[in-house]
């Protein structure tokens, strides 16, 4: 049983560009959350998707958007990238219980 | 964004020593969680606490959910080199906020053999 899988693992983008990160939840998990973890900090909640709808949102600008597909997989999109968006982006999935994290996607904005 | 106050920020200990770290919040949480994160990996759940006053063990790890629901601590007994990593506390509310975790800043643990 695969855990939470994320892609790509590393990527480099230029300021102003757009990026899409992808997440496949643990088998059977219907809820997907995204977190941003800056270097030396704890993860910060971006938003959560359930039944293809955004259910909760943290304190992130509208440049951060997402989507959940019928198979529960999810995408995180970030527009107009800033240098400060450089971070590890973590996906977490859950099914009314323990929250499991993927290994993350490292985004560097130059 | 809001973060929990986690201390200490870092610890350097000898193998075999016990370790204690704690987390405090100005807000009440219904669930306290402790995660460990190794370099290049995502956080892995160590212990989950669901009830105020609850004391839970997982091998050499013991964690407690504070009575006020605003704090938690994690103890590691008889540390070994593979305990090295970053430990995070996280709080979670229930209801509509289920699944939204608020994390501490992390405690970096170094164990000298």
Tab-separated table of C-alpha atoms in Angstrom, chain B:
chain	number	residue	atom	x	y	z
B	1	UNK	CA	0.783	32.404	10.541
B	2	UNK	CA	0.095	31.105	14.011
B	3	UNK	CA	2.612	28.655	15.434
B	4	UNK	CA	2.949	26.889	18.701
B	5	UNK	CA	5.829	27.755	21.017
B	6	UNK	CA	8.104	24.757	21.091
B	7	UNK	CA	11.223	24.451	23.247
B	8	UNK	CA	14.057	23.936	23.289
B	9	UNK	CA	14.977	24.907	19.734
B	10	UNK	CA	17.865	22.438	19.734
B	11	UNK	CA	19.449	19.816	21.958
B	12	UNK	CA	22.837	18.138	21.927
B	13	UNK	CA	22.925	15.016	24.079
B	14	UNK	CA	24.960	11.879	24.644
B	15	UNK	CA	23.636	8.502	23.632
B	16	UNK	CA	21.714	6.955	26.509
B	17	UNK	CA	20.490	10.244	27.958
B	18	UNK	CA	16.824	11.124	28.321
B	19	UNK	CA	15.300	14.007	26.356
B	20	UNK	CA	12.374	16.252	27.136
B	21	UNK	CA	10.738	18.873	24.935
B	22	UNK	CA	7.502	20.788	25.269
B	23	UNK	CA	4.996	22.841	23.388
B	24	UNK	CA	2.673	25.622	24.548
B	25	UNK	CA	-0.135	27.519	22.907
B	26	UNK	CA	-2.333	30.496	23.680
B	27	UNK	CA	-5.228	28.539	22.164
B	28	UNK	CA	-6.921	25.316	23.204
B	29	UNK	CA	-6.527	22.250	21.029
B	30	UNK	CA	-8.557	19.043	21.068
B	31	UNK	CA	-5.726	16.878	19.762
B	32	UNK	CA	-1.970	17.105	20.243
B	33	UNK	CA	0.375	15.293	17.882
B	34	UNK	CA	4.120	14.753	17.856
B	35	UNK	CA	5.971	14.223	14.571
B	36	UNK	CA	9.590	13.481	13.651
B	37	UNK	CA	11.071	14.743	10.413
B	38	UNK	CA	14.303	13.430	8.922
B	39	UNK	CA	16.222	15.429	6.296
B	40	UNK	CA	14.524	15.342	2.893
B	41	UNK	CA	11.445	13.576	4.191
B	42	UNK	CA	7.984	14.465	5.364
B	43	UNK	CA	6.914	14.405	9.028
B	44	UNK	CA	6.168	10.977	10.494
B	45	UNK	CA	3.642	10.655	13.298
B	46	UNK	CA	5.096	9.440	16.608
B	47	UNK	CA	2.292	9.879	19.111
B	48	UNK	CA	-1.271	11.231	19.048
B	49	UNK	CA	-3.067	12.503	22.150
B	50	UNK	CA	-6.837	12.965	22.168
B	51	UNK	CA	-7.827	13.726	25.765
B	52	UNK	CA	-6.722	16.339	28.293
B	53	UNK	CA	-4.433	14.737	30.870
B	54	UNK	CA	-3.761	11.725	28.661
B	55	UNK	CA	-0.324	10.125	29.000
B	56	UNK	CA	0.643	7.888	26.075
B	57	UNK	CA	3.749	5.836	25.354
B	58	UNK	CA	5.195	4.449	22.144
B	59	UNK	CA	8.305	2.446	22.939
B	60	UNK	CA	10.880	4.815	24.417
B	61	UNK	CA	8.631	7.803	23.706
B	62	UNK	CA	6.131	9.208	26.190
B	63	UNK	CA	3.884	12.204	25.584
B	64	UNK	CA	1.257	13.990	27.655
B	65	UNK	CA	-1.697	16.180	26.758
B	66	UNK	CA	-1.811	19.061	29.246
B	67	UNK	CA	-4.823	19.496	31.505
B	68	UNK	CA	-5.423	23.021	30.218
B	69	UNK	CA	-5.355	21.676	26.616
B	70	UNK	CA	-2.818	24.406	25.844
B	71	UNK	CA	0.362	22.383	26.214
B	72	UNK	CA	2.024	19.045	25.646
B	73	UNK	CA	5.396	17.456	26.274
B	74	UNK	CA	7.396	14.641	24.708
B	75	UNK	CA	10.009	12.569	26.502
B	76	UNK	CA	12.494	10.217	24.856
B	77	UNK	CA	14.248	7.799	27.163
B	78	UNK	CA	17.661	6.213	26.627
B	79	UNK	CA	18.353	8.075	23.380
B	80	UNK	CA	20.075	6.318	20.483
B	81	UNK	CA	21.776	7.767	17.381
B	82	UNK	CA	18.743	7.129	15.154
B	83	UNK	CA	16.710	9.517	17.326
B	84	UNK	CA	18.510	12.346	15.513
B	85	UNK	CA	16.098	14.565	13.632
B	86	UNK	CA	13.645	17.409	14.023
B	87	UNK	CA	10.692	16.907	16.337
B	88	UNK	CA	7.504	18.896	15.842
B	89	UNK	CA	4.468	19.277	17.999
B	90	UNK	CA	1.142	19.992	16.304
B	91	UNK	CA	-2.275	20.931	17.598
B	92	UNK	CA	-5.594	20.204	15.974
B	93	UNK	CA	-9.126	21.392	16.654
B	94	UNK	CA	-12.123	19.206	15.952
B	95	UNK	CA	-15.273	19.864	13.973
B	96	UNK	CA	-14.913	22.064	10.904
B	97	UNK	CA	-11.199	22.559	11.633
B	98	UNK	CA	-10.492	18.829	11.545
B	99	UNK	CA	-7.344	18.061	9.617
B	100	UNK	CA	-5.861	21.555	9.960
B	101	UNK	CA	-2.699	21.225	12.006
B	102	UNK	CA	-0.869	24.085	13.693
B	103	UNK	CA	2.823	23.240	14.130
B	104	UNK	CA	5.554	24.325	16.491
B	105	UNK	CA	8.899	25.560	15.194
B	106	UNK	CA	10.587	22.237	15.871
B	107	UNK	CA	13.296	20.898	18.173
B	108	UNK	CA	16.514	19.783	16.490
B	109	UNK	CA	17.903	16.768	18.311
B	110	UNK	CA	21.532	15.701	17.951
B	111	UNK	CA	22.710	12.525	19.684
B	112	UNK	CA	26.442	11.948	20.131
B	113	UNK	CA	27.407	8.261	20.219
